[in-house]
XYZ file of C-alpha atoms in Angstrom:
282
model
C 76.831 -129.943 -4.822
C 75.350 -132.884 -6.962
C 73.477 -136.011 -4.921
C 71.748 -139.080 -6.626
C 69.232 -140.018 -4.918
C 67.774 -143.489 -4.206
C 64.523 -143.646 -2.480
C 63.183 -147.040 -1.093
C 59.610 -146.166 -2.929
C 58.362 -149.523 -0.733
C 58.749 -147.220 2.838
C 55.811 -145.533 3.957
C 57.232 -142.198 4.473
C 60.241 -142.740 1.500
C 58.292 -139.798 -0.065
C 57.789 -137.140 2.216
C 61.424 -137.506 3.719
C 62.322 -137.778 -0.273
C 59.986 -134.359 -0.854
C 62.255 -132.676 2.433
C 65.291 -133.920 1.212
C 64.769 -132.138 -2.476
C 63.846 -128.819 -0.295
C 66.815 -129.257 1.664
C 69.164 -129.426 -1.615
C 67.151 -126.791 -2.802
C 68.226 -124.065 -0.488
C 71.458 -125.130 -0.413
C 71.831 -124.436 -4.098
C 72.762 -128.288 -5.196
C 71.109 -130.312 -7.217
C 69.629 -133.963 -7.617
C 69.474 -136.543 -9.927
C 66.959 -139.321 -9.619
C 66.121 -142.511 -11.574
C 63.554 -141.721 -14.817
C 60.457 -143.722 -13.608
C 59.933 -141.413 -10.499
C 58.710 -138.275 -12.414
C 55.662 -138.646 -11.548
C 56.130 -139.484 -8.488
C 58.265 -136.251 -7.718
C 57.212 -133.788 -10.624
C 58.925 -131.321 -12.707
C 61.175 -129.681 -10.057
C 64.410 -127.335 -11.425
C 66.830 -128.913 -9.089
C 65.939 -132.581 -9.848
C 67.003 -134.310 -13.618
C 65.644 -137.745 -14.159
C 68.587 -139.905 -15.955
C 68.421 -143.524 -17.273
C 70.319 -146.201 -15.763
C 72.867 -145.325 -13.080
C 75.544 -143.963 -15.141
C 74.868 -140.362 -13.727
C 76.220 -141.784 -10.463
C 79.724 -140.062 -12.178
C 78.569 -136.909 -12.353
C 77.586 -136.333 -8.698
C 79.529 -135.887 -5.595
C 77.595 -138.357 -3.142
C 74.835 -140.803 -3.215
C 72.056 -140.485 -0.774
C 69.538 -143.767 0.244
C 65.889 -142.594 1.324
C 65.088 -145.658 3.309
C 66.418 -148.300 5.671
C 69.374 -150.520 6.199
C 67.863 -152.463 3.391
C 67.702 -149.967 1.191
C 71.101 -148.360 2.607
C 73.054 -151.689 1.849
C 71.982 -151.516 -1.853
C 72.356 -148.485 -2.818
C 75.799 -148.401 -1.100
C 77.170 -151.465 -3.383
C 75.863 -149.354 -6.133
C 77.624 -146.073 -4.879
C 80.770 -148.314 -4.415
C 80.966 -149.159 -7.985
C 81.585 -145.868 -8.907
C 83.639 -144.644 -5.897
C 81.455 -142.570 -4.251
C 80.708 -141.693 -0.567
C 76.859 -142.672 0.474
C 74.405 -141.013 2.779
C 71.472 -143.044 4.014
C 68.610 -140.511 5.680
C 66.338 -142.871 7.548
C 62.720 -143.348 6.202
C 62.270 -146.434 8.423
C 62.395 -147.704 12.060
C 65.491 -149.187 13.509
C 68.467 -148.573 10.916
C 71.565 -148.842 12.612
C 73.507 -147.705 9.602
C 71.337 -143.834 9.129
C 73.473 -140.999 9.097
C 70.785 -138.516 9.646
C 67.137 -139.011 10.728
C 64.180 -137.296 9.117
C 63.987 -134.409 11.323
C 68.242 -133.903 10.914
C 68.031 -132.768 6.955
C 69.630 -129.225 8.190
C 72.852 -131.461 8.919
C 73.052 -132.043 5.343
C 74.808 -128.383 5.236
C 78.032 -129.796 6.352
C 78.220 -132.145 3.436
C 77.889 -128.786 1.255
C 80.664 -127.362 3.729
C 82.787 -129.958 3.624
C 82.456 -130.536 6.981
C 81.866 -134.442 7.410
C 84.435 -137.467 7.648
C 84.196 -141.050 5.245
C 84.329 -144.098 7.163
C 85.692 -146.518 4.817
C 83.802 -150.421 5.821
C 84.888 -153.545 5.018
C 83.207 -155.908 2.100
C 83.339 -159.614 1.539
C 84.654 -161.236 -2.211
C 81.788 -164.413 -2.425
C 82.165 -166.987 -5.044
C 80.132 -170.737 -5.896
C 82.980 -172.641 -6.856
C 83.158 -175.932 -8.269
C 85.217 -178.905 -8.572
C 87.426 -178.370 -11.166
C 87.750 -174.471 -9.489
C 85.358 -172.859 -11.910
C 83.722 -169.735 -10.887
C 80.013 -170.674 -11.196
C 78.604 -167.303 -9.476
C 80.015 -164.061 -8.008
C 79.299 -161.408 -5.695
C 80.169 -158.702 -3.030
C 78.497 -157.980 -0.008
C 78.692 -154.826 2.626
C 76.469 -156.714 5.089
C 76.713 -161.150 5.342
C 76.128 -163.651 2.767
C 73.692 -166.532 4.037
C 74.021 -170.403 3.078
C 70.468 -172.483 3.636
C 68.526 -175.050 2.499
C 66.121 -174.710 -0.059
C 62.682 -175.895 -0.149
C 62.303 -177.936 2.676
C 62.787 -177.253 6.805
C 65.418 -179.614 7.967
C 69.026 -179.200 9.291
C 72.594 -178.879 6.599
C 75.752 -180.255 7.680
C 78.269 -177.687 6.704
C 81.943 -177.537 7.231
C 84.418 -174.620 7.012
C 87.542 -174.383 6.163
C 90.039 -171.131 7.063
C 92.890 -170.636 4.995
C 92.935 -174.294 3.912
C 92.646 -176.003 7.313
C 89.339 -177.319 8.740
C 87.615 -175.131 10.909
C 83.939 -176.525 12.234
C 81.253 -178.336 11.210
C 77.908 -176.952 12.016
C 74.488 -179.243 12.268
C 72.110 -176.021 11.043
C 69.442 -174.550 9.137
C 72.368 -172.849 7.499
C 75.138 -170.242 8.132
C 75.629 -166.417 8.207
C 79.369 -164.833 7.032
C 79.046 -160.867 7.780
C 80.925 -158.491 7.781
C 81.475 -156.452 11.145
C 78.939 -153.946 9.340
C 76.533 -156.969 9.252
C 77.417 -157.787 13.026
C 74.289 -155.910 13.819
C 71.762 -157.307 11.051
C 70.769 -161.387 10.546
C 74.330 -162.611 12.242
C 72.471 -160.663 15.506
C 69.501 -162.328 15.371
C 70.899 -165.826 14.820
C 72.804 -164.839 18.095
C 75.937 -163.345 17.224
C 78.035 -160.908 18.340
C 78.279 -157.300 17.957
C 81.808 -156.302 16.538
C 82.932 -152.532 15.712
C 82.519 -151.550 12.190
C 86.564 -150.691 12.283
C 87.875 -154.217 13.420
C 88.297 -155.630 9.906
C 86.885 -159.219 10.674
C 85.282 -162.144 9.278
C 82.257 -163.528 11.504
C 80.948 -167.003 10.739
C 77.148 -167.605 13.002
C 75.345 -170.681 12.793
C 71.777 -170.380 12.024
C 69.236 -172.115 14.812
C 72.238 -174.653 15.210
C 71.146 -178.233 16.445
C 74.446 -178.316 18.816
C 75.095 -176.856 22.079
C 78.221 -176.549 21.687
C 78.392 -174.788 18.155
C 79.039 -170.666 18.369
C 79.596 -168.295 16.532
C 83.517 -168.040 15.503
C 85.382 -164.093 14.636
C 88.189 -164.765 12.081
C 90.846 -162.243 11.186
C 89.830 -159.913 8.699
C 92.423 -161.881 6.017
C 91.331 -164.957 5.892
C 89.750 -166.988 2.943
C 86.656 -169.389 4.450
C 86.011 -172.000 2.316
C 81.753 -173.393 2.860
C 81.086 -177.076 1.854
C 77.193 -178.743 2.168
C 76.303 -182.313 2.576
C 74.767 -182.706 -0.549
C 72.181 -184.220 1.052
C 69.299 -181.628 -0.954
C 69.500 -178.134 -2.462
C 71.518 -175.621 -0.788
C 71.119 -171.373 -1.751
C 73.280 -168.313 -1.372
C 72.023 -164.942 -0.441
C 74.439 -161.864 -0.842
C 72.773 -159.189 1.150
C 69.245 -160.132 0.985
C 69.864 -160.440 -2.843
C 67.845 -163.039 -4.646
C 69.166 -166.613 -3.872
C 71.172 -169.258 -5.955
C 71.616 -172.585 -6.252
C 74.955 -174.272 -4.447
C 75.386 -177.532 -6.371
C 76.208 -180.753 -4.824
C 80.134 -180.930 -4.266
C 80.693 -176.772 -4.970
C 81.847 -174.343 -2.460
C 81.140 -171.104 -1.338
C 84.512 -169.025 -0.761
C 84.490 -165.856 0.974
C 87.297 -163.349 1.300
C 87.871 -159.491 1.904
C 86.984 -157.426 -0.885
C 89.402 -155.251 -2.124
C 86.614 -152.320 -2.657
C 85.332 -150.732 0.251
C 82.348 -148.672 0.701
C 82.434 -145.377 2.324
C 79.743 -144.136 4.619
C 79.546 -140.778 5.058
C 79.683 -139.591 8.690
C 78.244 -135.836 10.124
C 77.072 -136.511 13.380
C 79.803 -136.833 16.445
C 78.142 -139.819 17.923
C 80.390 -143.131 18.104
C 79.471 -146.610 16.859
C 78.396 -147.660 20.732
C 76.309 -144.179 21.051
C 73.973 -145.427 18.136
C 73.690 -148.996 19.290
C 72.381 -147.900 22.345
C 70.412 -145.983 21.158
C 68.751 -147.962 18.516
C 68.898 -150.911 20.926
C 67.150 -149.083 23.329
C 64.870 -147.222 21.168
């Protein structure tokens, strides 16, 4: 079996579970291919070939992330793009979205075997649109896409639309729309709530709101959102922890299911609520 493999280099221990994970393939007679760049890093090894670009991505059968849910969330839009299933093999702390832990890598046998399921998850369609309805910036996200102020500290007014009727108005630092895969990463934090990966769902959280009465809202998993500012200084999009850009005074940011989905691949038997309590828990 062929794997591309993308290692968070950044994690302390990226290499070591990287080194185990090569071993692993090893004796299961697959082989890997890696980004050119890492030789070094990883050597001359008989199962590994170093390709340029991602384009080897079609030649393999899955794509596995060395790393966290950071790393995990990238390299999954990446795997997406070429319709293939994604492993992540946690290299960090918490990750919520690992299918195997460092010490699991003997699981990786029922990939070989066949023996594992896909979970297909839901992704979000954003777009900075204008006034006249001109596409100024595009992107898809597996986890949220974030709306906040740039530059200075001080509270947005932003108002929502769903499927062309007015929704809220929040007084915020800014605004998180996740996915239900995202339920668990900066929507959390910002105090919103935990929704199973398989309810297809739109979640709109307020970010350190400055009303008591503003919450976080669940839309149905159909629904086209429609994000205006105030205008009243710079606002910035985030897709996934991607680098920012600029929202300009009078655009909008519309989000909307993707049609693409990404598929995690899942060996373990434990359910969605067996891993949040146990990463919750620690």
């Amino acid at each position: 079996m062929k794997f591309y493999i993308i290692p968070n280099m950044t994690r302390e221990n990226a290499f070591s579970v990287t080194v185990r994970l090569l071993e692993e393939i090893k004796r299961l007679d697959g082989c890997a291919f890696i980004a050119k760049g890492l030789e070094e890093t990883f050597g001359e090894n008989q199962i590994i070939s170093y390709c340029e670009g991602e384009d080897a991505i079609n030649q393999v059968d899955a794509v596995i992330s060395v790393g966290g849910d950071g790393s995990f969330i990238n390299a999954a839009k990446i795997a997406t793009e070429y319709g293939k299933p994604i492993i992540c093999i946690n290299a960090g702390k918490l990750a919520y979205l690992a299918c195997l832990e460092a010490d699991e890598m003997s699981l990786l046998k029922k990939v070989v075997d066949g023996n594992y399921i896909t979970e297909k998850r839901m992704m979000l369609d954003v777009s900075i649109v204008d006034k006249t309805g001109e596409i100024l910036y595009h992107s898809s996200c597996i986890n949220d896409a974030v709306i906040s102020r740039s530059g200075s500290i001080r509270i947005m007014k932003l108002s929502a639309l769903c499927n062309g009727t007015p929704l809220i108005e929040y007084m915020a630092d800014g605004a998180i729309v996740s996915t239900p895969t995202g339920s668990t990463a900066y929507s959390l934090s910002a105090g919103g709530p935990i929704v199973e990966p398989s309810v297809e769902s739109i979640l709109l959280t307020p970010v350190c709101s400055h009303s008591v009465f503003s919450r976080s809202i669940v839309l149905g998993g159909n629904s086209l959102l429609e994000l205006a500012h105030d205008n009243s200084g710079e606002a910035i999009l985030s897709c996934d922890g991607q680098a920012a850009v600029l929202v300009p005074d009078s655009a909008k940011v519309v989000v909307k299911k993707s049609h693409k989905s990404a598929e995690f691949i899942k060996i373990k038997q434990d359910t969605f609520i067996d891993i949040l309590n146990k990463k919750i828990s620690g």
